[in-house]
Short mmCIF file of C-alpha atoms in Angstrom, two decimals:
data_model
loop_
_atom_site.label_atom_id
_atom_site.label_comp_id
_atom_site.label_asym_id
_atom_site.label_seq_id
_atom_site.Cartn_x
_atom_site.Cartn_y
_atom_site.Cartn_z
CA MET U 759 -12.62 35.47 -3.06
CA LYS U 760 -14.31 36.84 0.05
CA ILE U 761 -14.85 40.26 -1.55
CA HIS U 762 -17.00 38.64 -4.27
CA ARG U 763 -19.20 37.13 -1.59
CA HIS U 764 -19.58 40.54 0.07
CA LEU U 765 -20.65 42.21 -3.18
CA ALA U 766 -23.10 39.44 -3.97
CA HIS U 767 -24.74 39.67 -0.55
CA LEU U 768 -25.10 43.44 -0.85
CA ALA U 769 -26.50 43.29 -4.37
CA LEU U 770 -29.00 40.53 -3.68
CA ALA U 771 -30.08 42.13 -0.42
CA GLY U 772 -30.72 45.41 -2.22
CA CYS U 773 -32.85 43.69 -4.82
CA ALA U 774 -34.93 41.89 -2.20
CA PHE U 775 -35.65 45.01 -0.18
CA ALA U 776 -36.46 47.08 -3.27
CA PHE U 777 -39.07 44.60 -4.47
CA ALA U 778 -40.58 44.41 -0.97
CA GLY U 779 -41.03 48.19 -0.68
CA SER U 780 -43.93 50.24 -1.93
CA VAL U 781 -41.67 52.77 -3.66
CA SER U 782 -39.91 51.73 -6.82
CA ALA U 783 -36.24 52.75 -6.66
CA GLN U 784 -32.96 51.95 -8.29
CA VAL U 785 -30.77 50.35 -5.65
CA LYS U 786 -27.09 51.09 -5.10
CA ALA U 787 -24.60 49.25 -2.89
CA TRP U 788 -21.55 50.30 -0.91
CA ASN U 789 -19.07 47.74 0.40
CA PHE U 790 -17.06 48.76 3.48
CA GLY U 791 -14.93 45.62 3.37
CA ASP U 792 -13.13 46.64 0.17
CA THR U 793 -10.44 49.02 1.44
CA GLN U 794 -7.45 48.21 -0.75
CA SER U 795 -6.77 50.82 -3.43
CA PRO U 796 -8.54 51.21 -5.80
CA GLY U 797 -11.23 49.71 -3.57
CA SER U 798 -14.60 51.15 -2.71
CA CYS U 799 -13.46 52.94 0.49
CA THR U 800 -10.31 54.97 1.06
CA GLY U 801 -9.01 57.17 3.85
CA SER U 802 -6.85 57.18 6.97
CA TYR U 803 -8.21 54.55 9.33
CA SER U 804 -7.86 54.54 13.09
CA THR U 805 -5.23 51.86 13.72
CA SER U 806 -3.83 52.69 17.15
CA ALA U 807 -4.86 54.40 20.38
CA ASN U 808 -5.50 58.12 19.91
CA SER U 809 -5.10 57.99 16.13
CA ASN U 810 -7.29 59.62 13.49
CA PHE U 811 -10.27 60.48 15.69
CA GLY U 812 -12.84 62.25 13.53
CA ASN U 813 -11.45 60.60 10.39
CA ILE U 814 -13.60 60.63 7.27
CA ILE U 815 -13.67 57.59 4.99
CA ASN U 816 -14.65 58.14 1.35
CA CYS U 817 -16.65 55.44 -0.43
CA THR U 818 -17.91 54.79 -3.95
CA GLN U 819 -20.75 52.59 -5.16
CA GLN U 820 -19.94 49.02 -6.04
CA PRO U 821 -19.19 47.08 -8.09
CA ASN U 822 -18.09 49.72 -10.58
CA GLY U 823 -18.53 53.18 -9.07
CA THR U 824 -15.81 55.78 -9.64
CA VAL U 825 -17.14 58.92 -7.90
CA VAL U 826 -17.14 59.28 -4.10
CA ASP U 827 -20.78 59.62 -3.04
CA LEU U 828 -20.74 58.42 0.57
CA TYR U 829 -18.69 59.76 3.48
CA ALA U 830 -18.46 57.89 6.78
CA ARG U 831 -17.34 59.10 10.20
CA ALA U 832 -17.70 57.81 13.75
CA TYR U 833 -18.81 59.01 17.18
CA SER U 834 -18.88 57.49 20.64
CA SER U 835 -20.50 58.59 23.89
CA THR U 836 -18.18 59.53 26.73
CA GLY U 837 -19.79 56.96 29.01
CA ASN U 838 -23.21 55.33 29.34
CA SER U 839 -26.33 56.12 27.31
CA GLY U 840 -26.99 59.44 29.03
CA THR U 841 -23.63 61.04 28.26
CA THR U 842 -22.52 63.24 25.40
CA PHE U 843 -21.01 62.16 22.09
CA GLN U 844 -17.57 62.97 20.75
CA THR U 845 -15.75 62.08 17.56
CA ALA U 846 -14.22 58.62 17.34
CA GLY U 847 -12.21 56.73 14.72
CA ILE U 848 -13.39 54.35 12.01
CA ASN U 849 -11.43 51.14 12.19
CA GLN U 850 -10.94 48.46 9.51
CA GLN U 851 -8.73 45.71 10.88
CA GLY U 852 -8.52 42.02 11.58
CA VAL U 853 -11.11 39.82 9.93
CA GLY U 854 -11.97 42.47 7.31
CA SER U 855 -15.69 42.26 8.05
CA GLY U 856 -16.43 45.96 7.76
CA PHE U 857 -16.26 49.17 9.76
CA GLY U 858 -15.72 49.14 13.49
CA VAL U 859 -15.26 52.12 15.81
CA TRP U 860 -12.29 52.98 18.00
CA ASN U 861 -13.31 55.38 20.76
CA ARG U 862 -11.06 57.57 22.88
CA SER U 863 -11.12 55.29 25.90
CA GLU U 864 -10.14 51.99 24.24
CA ASP U 865 -6.86 50.18 24.01
CA ARG U 866 -6.23 47.94 21.02
CA ASN U 867 -7.83 44.52 21.23
CA SER U 868 -5.08 42.14 20.13
CA GLY U 869 -7.55 39.41 19.17
CA GLN U 870 -10.30 39.25 16.59
CA PRO U 871 -12.28 41.25 15.69
CA HIS U 872 -10.14 44.10 17.04
CA HIS U 873 -12.48 47.08 17.38
CA ALA U 874 -16.14 46.51 16.67
CA MET U 875 -18.85 49.15 16.96
CA ASP U 876 -20.25 48.34 20.39
CA ASN U 877 -21.98 49.56 23.54
CA SER U 878 -19.39 48.20 25.91
CA THR U 879 -18.26 50.50 28.74
CA PRO U 880 -16.99 53.09 28.32
CA GLY U 881 -18.93 54.54 25.43
CA ILE U 882 -21.62 53.63 22.91
CA ASP U 883 -20.37 53.78 19.33
CA MET U 884 -22.14 54.88 16.18
CA LEU U 885 -21.38 55.40 12.52
CA MET U 886 -22.62 58.39 10.51
CA LEU U 887 -23.19 58.05 6.75
CA GLN U 888 -23.38 61.15 4.59
CA PHE U 889 -24.71 60.67 1.06
CA THR U 890 -24.25 63.36 -1.57
CA THR U 891 -28.01 63.42 -2.12
CA ALA U 892 -31.03 62.29 -0.13
CA GLU U 893 -31.20 58.49 -0.17
CA ILE U 894 -33.63 55.85 1.07
CA LEU U 895 -31.40 53.68 3.23
CA LYS U 896 -32.69 50.18 2.53
CA SER U 897 -30.43 47.63 4.17
CA VAL U 898 -27.45 47.32 6.49
CA THR U 899 -25.18 44.29 6.13
CA ILE U 900 -23.40 43.07 9.26
CA GLY U 901 -20.15 41.22 8.61
CA TRP U 902 -19.39 40.31 12.22
CA SER U 903 -21.15 40.41 15.58
CA GLY U 904 -20.30 39.43 19.13
CA THR U 905 -22.60 37.58 21.50
CA ASP U 906 -25.39 39.97 20.48
CA GLY U 907 -25.76 42.42 17.62
CA ASP U 908 -28.67 44.81 18.23
CA PHE U 909 -28.47 48.23 16.59
CA GLN U 910 -30.54 51.29 15.73
CA VAL U 911 -30.85 53.41 12.60
CA LEU U 912 -31.65 57.15 12.75
CA ARG U 913 -32.03 59.76 10.05
CA TRP U 914 -31.44 63.51 9.89
CA ILE U 915 -34.71 65.48 9.73
CA GLY U 916 -33.18 68.94 10.01
CA SER U 917 -32.59 71.31 7.13
CA SER U 918 -32.26 69.57 3.77
CA SER U 919 -29.44 71.99 2.93
CA ALA U 920 -27.45 71.24 6.09
CA THR U 921 -23.70 70.89 5.72
CA ALA U 922 -21.54 68.22 7.31
CA SER U 923 -20.35 70.84 9.79
CA THR U 924 -23.92 71.62 10.86
CA VAL U 925 -24.77 67.95 11.28
CA ASN U 926 -21.55 67.33 13.22
CA SER U 927 -22.57 70.13 15.61
CA SER U 928 -25.90 68.37 16.21
CA ILE U 929 -24.02 65.30 17.51
CA ASN U 930 -20.70 66.40 18.99
CA GLY U 931 -21.21 67.38 22.63
CA LYS U 932 -24.89 66.34 22.57
CA THR U 933 -26.72 63.51 24.32
CA ALA U 934 -28.87 60.95 22.56
CA SER U 935 -31.97 62.32 24.30
CA SER U 936 -31.31 65.89 23.17
CA MET U 937 -30.79 64.72 19.57
CA LEU U 938 -34.30 63.22 19.60
CA ALA U 939 -36.02 65.90 21.67
CA ALA U 940 -38.88 67.98 20.26
CA GLY U 941 -37.36 70.37 17.78
CA GLY U 942 -34.30 68.16 17.43
CA ASN U 943 -32.73 67.18 14.14
CA TRP U 944 -32.82 63.37 14.36
CA GLU U 945 -35.46 60.65 14.50
CA LEU U 946 -35.30 56.94 15.20
CA VAL U 947 -36.23 54.93 12.09
CA THR U 948 -35.53 51.32 13.07
CA LEU U 949 -34.45 49.20 16.01
CA VAL U 950 -32.93 45.93 14.80
CA ASP U 951 -32.87 42.75 16.87
CA GLY U 952 -29.54 41.70 15.43
CA ALA U 953 -28.15 38.21 15.70
CA GLY U 954 -25.07 37.29 17.66
CA GLY U 955 -22.22 35.22 16.30
CA ILE U 956 -22.29 36.58 12.74
CA ASN U 957 -19.17 35.84 10.76
CA THR U 958 -19.84 33.73 7.66
CA PRO U 959 -22.25 34.21 6.07
CA ASP U 960 -22.93 37.90 6.55
CA ILE U 961 -26.47 39.06 7.37
CA ALA U 962 -28.34 41.90 5.64
CA TYR U 963 -31.17 43.60 7.57
CA GLY U 964 -33.93 45.70 6.04
CA VAL U 965 -33.99 48.95 8.01
CA ASN U 966 -36.51 51.27 6.37
CA ALA U 967 -39.97 49.81 5.83
CA ASN U 968 -41.51 53.27 5.27
CA ASN U 969 -38.99 54.30 2.56
CA LEU U 970 -37.86 57.41 4.43
CA SER U 971 -34.98 59.34 2.93
CA SER U 972 -32.24 61.66 4.12
CA SER U 973 -28.71 62.68 3.22
CA PHE U 974 -27.44 61.84 6.73
CA TRP U 975 -27.95 58.55 8.59
CA LEU U 976 -26.72 57.13 11.91
CA ILE U 977 -26.15 53.46 12.68
CA SER U 978 -25.68 53.00 16.42
CA ALA U 979 -24.84 50.03 18.59
CA TYR U 980 -27.94 49.61 20.74
CA ASN U 981 -28.42 52.73 22.91
CA SER U 982 -31.43 52.74 25.24
CA ALA U 983 -31.53 56.55 25.11
CA PHE U 984 -32.49 56.30 21.43
CA GLY U 985 -35.50 54.12 22.33
CA GLY U 986 -36.36 50.52 23.04
CA SER U 987 -35.35 50.44 26.68
CA GLY U 988 -35.03 46.87 27.97
CA PHE U 989 -34.73 45.58 24.40
CA THR U 990 -31.52 43.75 25.17
CA SER U 991 -29.09 42.84 27.91
CA GLY U 992 -25.36 42.43 27.72
CA ILE U 993 -22.99 43.84 25.11
CA ASP U 994 -23.97 44.46 21.49
CA ALA U 995 -21.01 44.52 19.10
CA ILE U 996 -21.11 44.67 15.30
CA LYS U 997 -19.09 45.50 12.23
CA VAL U 998 -20.94 47.21 9.40
CA LEU U 999 -19.90 45.58 6.12
CA GLY U 1000 -22.05 47.64 3.77
CA VAL U 1001 -25.35 49.31 2.98
CA THR U 1002 -27.79 49.59 0.11
CA ALA U 1003 -29.84 52.68 -0.68
CA GLY U 1004 -32.01 54.06 -3.45
CA LEU U 1005 -33.61 57.20 -4.78
CA PRO U 1006 -37.42 57.20 -4.96
CA SER U 1007 -38.78 57.28 -8.51
CA GLY U 1008 -41.98 59.08 -7.65
CA GLY U 1009 -42.04 60.94 -4.38
CA GLY U 1010 -41.70 59.32 -0.98
CA GLY U 1011 -41.29 60.33 2.61
CA GLY U 1012 -38.94 62.66 4.39
CA GLY U 1013 -37.24 64.94 1.91
CA SER U 1014 -36.96 62.38 -0.84
CA VAL U 1015 -35.88 63.52 -4.27
CA SER U 1016 -36.54 62.13 -7.71
CA ALA U 1017 -33.41 61.24 -9.66
CA PRO U 1018 -32.01 58.19 -11.47
CA GLY U 1019 -29.69 55.87 -9.53
CA THR U 1020 -26.36 54.67 -10.84
CA LEU U 1021 -27.16 50.96 -10.95
CA ALA U 1022 -30.39 49.54 -12.29
CA LEU U 1023 -32.16 47.04 -10.07
CA ALA U 1024 -32.12 44.34 -12.71
CA SER U 1025 -28.38 44.80 -13.22
CA LEU U 1026 -27.76 44.30 -9.52
CA GLY U 1027 -29.67 41.03 -9.64
CA VAL U 1028 -27.60 39.79 -12.56
CA ILE U 1029 -24.37 40.91 -10.91
CA GLY U 1030 -25.28 39.23 -7.62
CA THR U 1031 -26.21 35.97 -9.31
CA GLY U 1032 -23.03 35.98 -11.37
CA LEU U 1033 -20.84 36.61 -8.37
CA LEU U 1034 -22.47 33.84 -6.41
CA ARG U 1035 -22.02 31.44 -9.33
CA ARG U 1036 -18.36 32.44 -9.62
CA ARG U 1037 -17.92 31.85 -5.92
CA ARG U 1038 -19.42 28.36 -6.12
CA ASN U 1039 -17.28 27.45 -9.12
CA SER U 1040 -14.00 28.76 -7.70
#
């Protein structure tokens, strides 16, 4: 089954990035492709024009999490890279390759992949992830991309006790430049030169070489106002299939906390290998 392949990719990617980092951490995985109850993500998705803008999708760790510990929501700029952001809708349709974004200016795309997270006019889309504790975001798995798939990852550097409402206020009605300005609450962590034409297999990208942590993260379709001007040309369009993250075991950068993760690293490796073997034998 395709969902087994998704879980295996996320698990194995998490293991690889954990071993490569300088901070030992237990790695957890979230799969945004598993949306059928009792799947890993539940909520009211944006499925038609002007529906469920500002929706929040609740996700649990995989493969056997039971407690919601990640909340996802979407934003899109009102025009090009210099304009302000407003809430958008998380979409999960079509090829089932992960989260896309439906902004307020789009009509439904009747063909695959329906609504990706993109920087096509009008609006540049981004996905916000809220963890229930500070996490080191380690990898982002892309389940689909268009002709190009560049994206950026930012983290919240404001108050460690900030609420979702406070963080929402730092985005809604703000420009990308003001979010990064001196005294702002966000910083750019990674700019990813993502591949185009992703479908099968999925591709996992390491996004946090310095093991920075935060409770709030943004994944944005390439936006020159966040940095890296001239990095790409044309439209970047992706679907985010999943992420891995971990808690540092002994300190770390940017508000990291010390606490045990839910899944041990070794267990993830065994799970990933088993799922791949099952896939080959099916």
